[in-house]
XYZ file of C-alpha atoms in Angstrom:
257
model
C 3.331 -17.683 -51.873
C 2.371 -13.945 -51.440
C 2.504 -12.913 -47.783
C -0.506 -11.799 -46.132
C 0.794 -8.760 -43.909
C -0.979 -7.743 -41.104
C 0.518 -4.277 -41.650
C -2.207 -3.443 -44.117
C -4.582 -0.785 -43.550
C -6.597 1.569 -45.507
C -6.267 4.692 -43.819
C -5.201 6.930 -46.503
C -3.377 10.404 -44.905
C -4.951 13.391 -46.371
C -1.562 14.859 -47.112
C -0.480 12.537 -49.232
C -3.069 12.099 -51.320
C -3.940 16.095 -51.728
C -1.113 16.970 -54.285
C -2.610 14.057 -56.195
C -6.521 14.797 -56.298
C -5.257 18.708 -57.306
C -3.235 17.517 -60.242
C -5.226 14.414 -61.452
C -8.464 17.055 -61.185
C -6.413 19.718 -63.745
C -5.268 16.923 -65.745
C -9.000 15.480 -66.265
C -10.323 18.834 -67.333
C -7.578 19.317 -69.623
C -8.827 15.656 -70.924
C -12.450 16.592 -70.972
C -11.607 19.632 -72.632
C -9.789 18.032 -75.389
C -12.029 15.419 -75.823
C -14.992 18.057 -76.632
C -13.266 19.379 -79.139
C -12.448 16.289 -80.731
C -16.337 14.995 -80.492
C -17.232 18.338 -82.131
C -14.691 18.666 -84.958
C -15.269 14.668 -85.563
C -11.791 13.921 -85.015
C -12.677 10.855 -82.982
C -15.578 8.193 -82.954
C -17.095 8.258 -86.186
C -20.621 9.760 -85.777
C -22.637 7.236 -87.594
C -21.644 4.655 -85.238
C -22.062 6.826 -82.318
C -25.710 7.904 -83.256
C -27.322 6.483 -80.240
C -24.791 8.101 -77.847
C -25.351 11.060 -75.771
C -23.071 14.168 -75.943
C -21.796 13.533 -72.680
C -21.377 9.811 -73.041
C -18.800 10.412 -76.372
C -17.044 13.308 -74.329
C -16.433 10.732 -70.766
C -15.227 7.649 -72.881
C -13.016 9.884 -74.856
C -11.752 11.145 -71.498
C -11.078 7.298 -69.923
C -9.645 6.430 -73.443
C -6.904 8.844 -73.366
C -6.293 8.260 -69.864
C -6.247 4.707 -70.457
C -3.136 5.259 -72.709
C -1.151 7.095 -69.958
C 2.003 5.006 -69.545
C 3.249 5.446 -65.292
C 5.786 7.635 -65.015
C 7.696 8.385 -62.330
C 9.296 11.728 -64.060
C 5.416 12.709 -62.877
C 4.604 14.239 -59.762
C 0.612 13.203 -59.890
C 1.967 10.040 -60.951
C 4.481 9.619 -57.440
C 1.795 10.999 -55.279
C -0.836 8.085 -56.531
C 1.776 5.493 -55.395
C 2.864 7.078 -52.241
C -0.921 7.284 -51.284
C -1.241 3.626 -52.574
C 1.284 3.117 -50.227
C -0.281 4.779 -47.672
C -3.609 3.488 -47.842
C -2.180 0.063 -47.842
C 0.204 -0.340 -45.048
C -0.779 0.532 -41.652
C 2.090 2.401 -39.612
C 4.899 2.471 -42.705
C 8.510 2.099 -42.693
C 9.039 5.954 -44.748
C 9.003 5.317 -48.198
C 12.445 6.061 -49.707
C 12.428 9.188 -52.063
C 13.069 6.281 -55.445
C 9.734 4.677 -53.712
C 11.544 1.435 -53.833
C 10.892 -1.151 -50.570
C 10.695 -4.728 -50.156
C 7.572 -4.205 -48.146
C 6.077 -3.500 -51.239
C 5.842 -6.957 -51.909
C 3.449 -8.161 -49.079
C 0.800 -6.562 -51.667
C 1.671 -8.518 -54.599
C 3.718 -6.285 -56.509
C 6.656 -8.772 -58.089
C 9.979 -6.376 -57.024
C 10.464 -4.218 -54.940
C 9.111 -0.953 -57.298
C 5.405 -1.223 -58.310
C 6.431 0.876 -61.273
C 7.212 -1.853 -63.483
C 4.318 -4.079 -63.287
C 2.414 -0.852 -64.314
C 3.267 -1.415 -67.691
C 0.408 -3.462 -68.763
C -2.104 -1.022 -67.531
C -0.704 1.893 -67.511
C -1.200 4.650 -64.975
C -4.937 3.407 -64.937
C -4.202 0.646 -62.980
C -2.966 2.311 -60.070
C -5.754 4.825 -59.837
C -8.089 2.056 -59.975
C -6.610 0.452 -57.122
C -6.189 3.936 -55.268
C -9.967 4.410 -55.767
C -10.611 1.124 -54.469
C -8.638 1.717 -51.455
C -10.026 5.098 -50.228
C -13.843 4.541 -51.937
C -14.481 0.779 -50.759
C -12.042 0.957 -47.769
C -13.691 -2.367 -46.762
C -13.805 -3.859 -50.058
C -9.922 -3.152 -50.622
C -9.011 -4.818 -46.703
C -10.935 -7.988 -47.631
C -9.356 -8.330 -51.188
C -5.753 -6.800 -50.023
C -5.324 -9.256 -47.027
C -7.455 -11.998 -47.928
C -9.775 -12.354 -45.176
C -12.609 -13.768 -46.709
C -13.192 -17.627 -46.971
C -11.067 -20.636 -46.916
C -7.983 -19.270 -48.658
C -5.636 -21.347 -50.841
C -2.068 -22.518 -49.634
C -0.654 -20.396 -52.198
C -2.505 -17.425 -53.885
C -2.706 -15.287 -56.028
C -1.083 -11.274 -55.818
C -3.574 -8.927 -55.029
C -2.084 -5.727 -56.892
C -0.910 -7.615 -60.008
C -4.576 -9.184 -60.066
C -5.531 -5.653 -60.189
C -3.314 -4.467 -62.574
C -4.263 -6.912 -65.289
C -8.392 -6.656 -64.383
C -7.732 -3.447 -65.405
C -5.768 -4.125 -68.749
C -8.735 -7.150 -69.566
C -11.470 -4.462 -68.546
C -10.161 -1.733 -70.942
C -10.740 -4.517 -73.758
C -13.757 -6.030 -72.764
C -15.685 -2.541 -71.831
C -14.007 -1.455 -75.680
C -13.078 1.387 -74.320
C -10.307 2.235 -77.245
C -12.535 0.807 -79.452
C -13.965 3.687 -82.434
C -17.296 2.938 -80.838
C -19.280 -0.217 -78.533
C -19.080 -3.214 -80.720
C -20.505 -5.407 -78.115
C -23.574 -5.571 -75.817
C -20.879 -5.223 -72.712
C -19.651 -1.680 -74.279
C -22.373 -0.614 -75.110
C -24.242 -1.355 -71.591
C -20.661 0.688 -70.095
C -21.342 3.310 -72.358
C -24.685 4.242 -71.355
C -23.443 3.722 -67.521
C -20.792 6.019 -67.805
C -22.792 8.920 -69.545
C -24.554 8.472 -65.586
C -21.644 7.911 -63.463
C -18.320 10.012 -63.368
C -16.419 7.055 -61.725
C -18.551 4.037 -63.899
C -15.170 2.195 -64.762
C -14.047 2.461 -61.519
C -17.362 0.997 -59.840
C -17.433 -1.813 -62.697
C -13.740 -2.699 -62.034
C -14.385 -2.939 -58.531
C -17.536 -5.348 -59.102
C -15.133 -7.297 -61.200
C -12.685 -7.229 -58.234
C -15.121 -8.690 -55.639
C -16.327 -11.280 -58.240
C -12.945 -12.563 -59.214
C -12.055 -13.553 -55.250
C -15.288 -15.077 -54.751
C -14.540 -17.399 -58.261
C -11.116 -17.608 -56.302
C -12.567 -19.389 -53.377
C -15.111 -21.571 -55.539
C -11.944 -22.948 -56.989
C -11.092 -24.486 -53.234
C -7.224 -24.749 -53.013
C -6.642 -22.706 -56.212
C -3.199 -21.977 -57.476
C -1.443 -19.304 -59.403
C -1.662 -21.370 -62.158
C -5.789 -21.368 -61.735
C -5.854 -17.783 -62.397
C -6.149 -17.044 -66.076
C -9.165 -19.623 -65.343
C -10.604 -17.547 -62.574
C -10.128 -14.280 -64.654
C -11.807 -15.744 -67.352
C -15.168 -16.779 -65.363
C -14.937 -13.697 -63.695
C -14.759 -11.714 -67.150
C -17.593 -14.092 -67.855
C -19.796 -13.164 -65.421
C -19.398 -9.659 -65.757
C -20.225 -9.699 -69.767
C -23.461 -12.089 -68.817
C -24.687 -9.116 -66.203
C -24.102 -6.556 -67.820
C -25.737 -7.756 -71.585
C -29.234 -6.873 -69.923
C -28.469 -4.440 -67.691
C -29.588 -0.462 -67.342
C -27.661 0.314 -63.890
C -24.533 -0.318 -61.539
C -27.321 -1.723 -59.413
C -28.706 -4.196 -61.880
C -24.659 -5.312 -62.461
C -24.681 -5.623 -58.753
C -27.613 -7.702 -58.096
C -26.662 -9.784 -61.031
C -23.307 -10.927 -59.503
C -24.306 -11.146 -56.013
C -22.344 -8.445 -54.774
C-alpha cells in the first residue's frame, strides 16, 4: 500500500531549484544549438518526411529527443539539484536530505527504495523534470495527484512517482518522439503543438497525468494490478483527443480536464 503522507507540499524553495534552472537553461541551448545544425546539415530527420514541418518544429523535437536519451546521473550537478528540488517541492517541512540523497521518506511518494535514482532508469532524466515541472507549474495539479485527494480512493493504490516515471517512458513512444519523423496522427498532432509551445510535452504529460487518476477512480477499488489497464485507457484517450486536435486547449476540452 503506498502511504499517503500528509508531509507533502509543493512549495518549492527558490534556492534549491536556482542551480538547476541555470544549468538545465545552458544545457538546452547547447541542445538547441546542436540540433540546428543537425536539421541544416541533414544529419537527422530525413527531409522528405519532414516536408510539412516547420523549421522550428524539427529544431524543438530534436531538442526533447536528445534530452529524452539523458540517462539520471547523479555524477551531475543539474541532475542532484532536480531531485533535491523534487524533494523539496514534495515534502512540506523535510527531514535534510542526506548529501547521497538517500531517505526512507522518499517512499511516501512512490518511489520503490529509498533512492529515486534507480527507478529513473526507464525514463531517464526526463522523468524527473516532468514531475519537477508538474510540481512547481500545476502546484495544485501535483497535491491532488501526489496525495490522492481526489475521489473515493482504492484500499491499495497505485505509486504516484513511478506512475510518472513510466507515463513518461509510454509518452516518449506514443508522441514518436525518437521516431525519424511522426508516423502517426498522435505525433504528428505533438509535432505541430510543440513548434507553438516550449513546454508542449510537459503540458501533454500532465493532461495524461490528470486523465490517468480520473480512469483510476472509474475503476472503483482498483489495484496495482489494474494499472497497466488504467495506463492503457488513459494512453487511449489521449491518442483519440489528440487525432483531431489543433491546440493544448482542444486536448483539454477533449478529456475533460
Amino acid at each position: 500500500r503506498e502511504t499517503t503522507s500528509k508531509m507533502g507540499g509543493a512549495s518549492s524553495s527558490r534556492d534549491g531549484s536556482t542551480a538547476f534552472h541555470f544549468v538545465h537553461t545552458i544545457g538546452t541551448l547547447f541542445a538547441a544549438i546542436v540540433a540546428q545544425i543537425a536539421v541544416t546539415f541533414g544529419l537527422t530527420k530525413p527531409a522528405s518526411t519532414y516536408a510539412k514541418l516547420s523549421e522550428d518544429a524539427k529544431v524543438k523535437l530534436n531538442i526533447l529527443a536528445m534530452r529524452a536519451d539523458v540517462a539520471y546521473d547523479e555524477t551531475k550537478i543539474e541532475h542532484v539539484d532536480a531531485l533535491s528540488a523534487l524533494f523539496k517541492a514534495s515534502f512540506e517541512h523535510p527531514a535534510k536530505l542526506p548529501r547521497d540523497l538517500k531517505s526512507e521518506i522518499w517512499k511516501n511518494m512512490g518511489w520503490q527504495g529509498v533512492s529515486p535514482a534507480t527507478d529513473f532508469r526507464a525514463a531517464g532524466f526526463l522523468s524527473l523534470e516532468n514531475l519537477l515541472w508538474l510540481a512547481q507549474e500545476k502546484p495544485e495539479l501535483y497535491r491532488a495527484l501526489r496525495h490522492k485527494t481526489r475521489g473515493k480512493r482504492s484500499e491499495y493504490e497505485y505509486p504516484f512517482a513511478i506512475a510518472g516515471v513510466t507515463l513518461t517512458y509510454k509518452l516518449v513512444k506514443i508522441l514518436d518522439i525518437k521516431q525519424p519523423a511522426p508516423t502517426t496522427a498522435t505525433g504528428a498532432c505533438f509535432a505541430r503543438l510543440i513548434a507553438q509551445h516550449e513546454d508542449a510535452f510537459e503540458a501533454v504529460y500532465a493532461q495524461a497525468f490528470d486523465v490517468l487518476d480520473q480512469t483510476w477512480l472509474e475503476f472503483g477499488n482498483a489495484t496495482y494490478m489494474d494499472f497497466p489497464r488504467v495506463m492503457e485507457i488513459t494512453l487511449s484517450k489521449l491518442e483519440k483527443a489528440m487525432d483531431k486536435a489543433q491546440s493544448l486547449e482542444d486536448i483539454a476540452t477533449s478529456l475533460g480536464v
